[in-house]
mmCIF file of C-alpha atoms in Angstrom:
data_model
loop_
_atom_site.group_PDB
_atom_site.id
_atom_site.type_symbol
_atom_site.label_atom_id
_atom_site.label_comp_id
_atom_site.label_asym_id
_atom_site.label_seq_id
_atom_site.Cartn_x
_atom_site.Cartn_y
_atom_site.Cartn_z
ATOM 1 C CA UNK A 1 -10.526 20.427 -67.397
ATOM 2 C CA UNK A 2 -12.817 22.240 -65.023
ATOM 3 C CA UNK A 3 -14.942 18.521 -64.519
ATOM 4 C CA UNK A 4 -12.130 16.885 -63.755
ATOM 5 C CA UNK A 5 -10.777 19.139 -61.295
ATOM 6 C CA UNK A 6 -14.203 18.835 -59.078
ATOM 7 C CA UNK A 7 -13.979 15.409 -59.555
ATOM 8 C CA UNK A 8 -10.463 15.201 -58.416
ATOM 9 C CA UNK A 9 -12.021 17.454 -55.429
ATOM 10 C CA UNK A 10 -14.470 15.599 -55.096
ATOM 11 C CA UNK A 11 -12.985 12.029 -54.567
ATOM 12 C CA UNK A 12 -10.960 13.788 -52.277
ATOM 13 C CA UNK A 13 -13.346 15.395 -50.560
ATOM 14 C CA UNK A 14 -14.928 11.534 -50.047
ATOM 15 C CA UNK A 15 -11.547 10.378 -49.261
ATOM 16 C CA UNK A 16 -11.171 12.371 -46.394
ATOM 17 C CA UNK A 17 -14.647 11.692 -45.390
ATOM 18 C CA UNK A 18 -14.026 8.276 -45.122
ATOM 19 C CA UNK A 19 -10.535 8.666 -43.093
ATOM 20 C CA UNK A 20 -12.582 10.720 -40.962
ATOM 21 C CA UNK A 21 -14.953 8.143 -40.409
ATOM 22 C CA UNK A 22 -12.752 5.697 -39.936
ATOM 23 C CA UNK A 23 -10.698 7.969 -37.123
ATOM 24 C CA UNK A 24 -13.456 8.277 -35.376
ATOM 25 C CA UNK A 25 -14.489 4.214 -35.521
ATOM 26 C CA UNK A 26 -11.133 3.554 -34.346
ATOM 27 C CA UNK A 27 -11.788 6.314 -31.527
ATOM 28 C CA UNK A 28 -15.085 4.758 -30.548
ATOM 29 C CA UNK A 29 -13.830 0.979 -30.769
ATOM 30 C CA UNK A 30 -11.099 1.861 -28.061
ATOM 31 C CA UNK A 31 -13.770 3.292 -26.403
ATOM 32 C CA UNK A 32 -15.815 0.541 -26.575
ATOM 33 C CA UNK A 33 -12.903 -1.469 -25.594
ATOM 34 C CA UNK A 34 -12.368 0.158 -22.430
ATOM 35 C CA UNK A 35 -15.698 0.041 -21.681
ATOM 36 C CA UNK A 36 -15.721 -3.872 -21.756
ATOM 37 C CA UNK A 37 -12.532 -3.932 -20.093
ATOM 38 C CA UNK A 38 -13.712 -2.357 -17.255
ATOM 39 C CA UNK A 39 -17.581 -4.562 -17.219
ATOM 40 C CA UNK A 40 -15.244 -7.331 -17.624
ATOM 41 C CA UNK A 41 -13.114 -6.356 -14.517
ATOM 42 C CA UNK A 42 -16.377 -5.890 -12.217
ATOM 43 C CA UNK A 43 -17.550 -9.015 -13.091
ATOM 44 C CA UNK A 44 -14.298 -11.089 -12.077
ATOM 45 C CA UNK A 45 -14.554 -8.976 -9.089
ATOM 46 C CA UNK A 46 -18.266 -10.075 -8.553
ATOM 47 C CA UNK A 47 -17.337 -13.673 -9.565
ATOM 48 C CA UNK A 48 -14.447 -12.912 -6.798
ATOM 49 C CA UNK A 49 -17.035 -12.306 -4.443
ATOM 50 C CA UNK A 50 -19.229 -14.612 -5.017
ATOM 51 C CA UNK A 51 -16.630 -17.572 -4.808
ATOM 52 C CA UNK A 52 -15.417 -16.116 -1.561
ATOM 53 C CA UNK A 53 -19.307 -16.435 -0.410
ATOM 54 C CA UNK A 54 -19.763 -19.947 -1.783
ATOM 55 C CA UNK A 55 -16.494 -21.131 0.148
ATOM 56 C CA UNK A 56 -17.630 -19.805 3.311
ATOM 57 C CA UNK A 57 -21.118 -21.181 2.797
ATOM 58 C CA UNK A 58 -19.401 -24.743 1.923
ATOM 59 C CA UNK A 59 -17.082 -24.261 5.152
ATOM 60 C CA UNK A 60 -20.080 -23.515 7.420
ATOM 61 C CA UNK A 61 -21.834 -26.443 5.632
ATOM 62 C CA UNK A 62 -18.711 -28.787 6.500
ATOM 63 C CA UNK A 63 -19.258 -27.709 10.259
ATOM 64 C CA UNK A 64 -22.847 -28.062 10.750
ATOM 65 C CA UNK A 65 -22.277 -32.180 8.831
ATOM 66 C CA UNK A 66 -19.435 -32.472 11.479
ATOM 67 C CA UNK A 67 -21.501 -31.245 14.586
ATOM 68 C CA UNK A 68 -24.527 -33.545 13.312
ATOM 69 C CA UNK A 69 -22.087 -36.342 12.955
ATOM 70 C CA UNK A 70 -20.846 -35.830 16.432
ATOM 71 C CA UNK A 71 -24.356 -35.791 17.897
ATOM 72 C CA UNK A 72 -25.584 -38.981 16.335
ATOM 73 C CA UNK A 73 -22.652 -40.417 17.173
ATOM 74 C CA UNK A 74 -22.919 -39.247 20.522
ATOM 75 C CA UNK A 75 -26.996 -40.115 20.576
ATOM 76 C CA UNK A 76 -26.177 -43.797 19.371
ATOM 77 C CA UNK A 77 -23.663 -44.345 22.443
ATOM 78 C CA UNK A 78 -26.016 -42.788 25.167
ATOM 79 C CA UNK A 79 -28.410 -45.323 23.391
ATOM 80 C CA UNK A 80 -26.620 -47.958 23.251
ATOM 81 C CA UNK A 81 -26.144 -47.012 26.908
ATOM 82 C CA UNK A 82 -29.579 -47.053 28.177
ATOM 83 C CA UNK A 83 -30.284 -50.256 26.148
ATOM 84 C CA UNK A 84 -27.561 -52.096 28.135
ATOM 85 C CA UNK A 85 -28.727 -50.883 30.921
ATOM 86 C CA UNK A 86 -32.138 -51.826 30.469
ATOM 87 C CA UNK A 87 -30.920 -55.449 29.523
ATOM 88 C CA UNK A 88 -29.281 -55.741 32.723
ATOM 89 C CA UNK A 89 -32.122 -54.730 34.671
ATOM 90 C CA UNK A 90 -33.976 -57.509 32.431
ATOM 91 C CA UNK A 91 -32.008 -59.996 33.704
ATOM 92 C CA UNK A 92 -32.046 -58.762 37.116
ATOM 93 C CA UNK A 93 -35.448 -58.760 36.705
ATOM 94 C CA UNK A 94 -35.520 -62.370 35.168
ATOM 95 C CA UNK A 95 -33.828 -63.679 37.862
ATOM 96 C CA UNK A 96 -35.524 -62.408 40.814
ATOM 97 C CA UNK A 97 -38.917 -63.616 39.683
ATOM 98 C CA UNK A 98 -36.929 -66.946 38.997
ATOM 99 C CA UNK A 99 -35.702 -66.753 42.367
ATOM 100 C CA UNK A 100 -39.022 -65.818 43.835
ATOM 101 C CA UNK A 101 -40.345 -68.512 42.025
ATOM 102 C CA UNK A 102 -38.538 -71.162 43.325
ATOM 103 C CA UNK A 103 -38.937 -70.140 47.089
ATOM 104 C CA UNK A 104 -42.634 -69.987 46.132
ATOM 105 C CA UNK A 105 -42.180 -73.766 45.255
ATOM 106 C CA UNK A 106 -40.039 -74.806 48.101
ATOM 107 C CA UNK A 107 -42.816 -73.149 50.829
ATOM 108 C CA UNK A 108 -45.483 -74.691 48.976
ATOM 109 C CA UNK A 109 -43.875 -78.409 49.049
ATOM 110 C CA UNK A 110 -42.796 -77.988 52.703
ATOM 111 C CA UNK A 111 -46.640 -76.915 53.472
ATOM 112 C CA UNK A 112 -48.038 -79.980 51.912
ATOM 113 C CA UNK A 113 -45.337 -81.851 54.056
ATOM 114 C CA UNK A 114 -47.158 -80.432 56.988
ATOM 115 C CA UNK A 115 -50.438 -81.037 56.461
#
């Protein structure tokens, strides 16, 4: 009677050691939890961050592509620009010495006349 008493104390004795254990794995799990929960929340407000960061970064990327539009645009027309005008004086050009050319011609015919 006496063995089965201390093994009825015994198994409880283990019984309670393992709802103890268990207490305190349920204590630490919640713990655990929490502590993830709040890593987890400083992440998404690092990830917050960091979106915010790549957005401005993209915005100011947008602008500079817009400015460097403008200015090529703006470079082509002054080009095209000083191209016309340098055609123009080509043909101002072209037709002096064609004019020049043909007085050149007329004094030379009307100096053979003389002679």
């Amino acid at each position: 009677r006496l063995t089965k008493e201390n093994e009825q104390l015994v198994e409880e004795s283990r019984l309670s050691r393992m709802q103890s254990n268990s207490e305190i794995s349920v204590a630490q799990m919640n713990e655990m939890k929490q502590h993830h929960t709040v890593q987890l929340d400083k992440f998404k407000v690092r990830a917050d961050r960091l979106s915010a960061k790549v957005a401005q970064q993209e915005a100011e990327i947008r602008c500079k592509t817009l400015e460097i539009t403008k200015a090529r645009r703006a470079g082509k027309a002054a080009s095209k620009k000083a191209a016309d005008q340098i055609h123009k004086l080509q043909d101002l050009l072209r037709e002096k010495t064609h004019l020049l050319t043909v007085e050149k011609q007329g004094s030379s015919a009307s100096n053979r006349r003389m002679s």
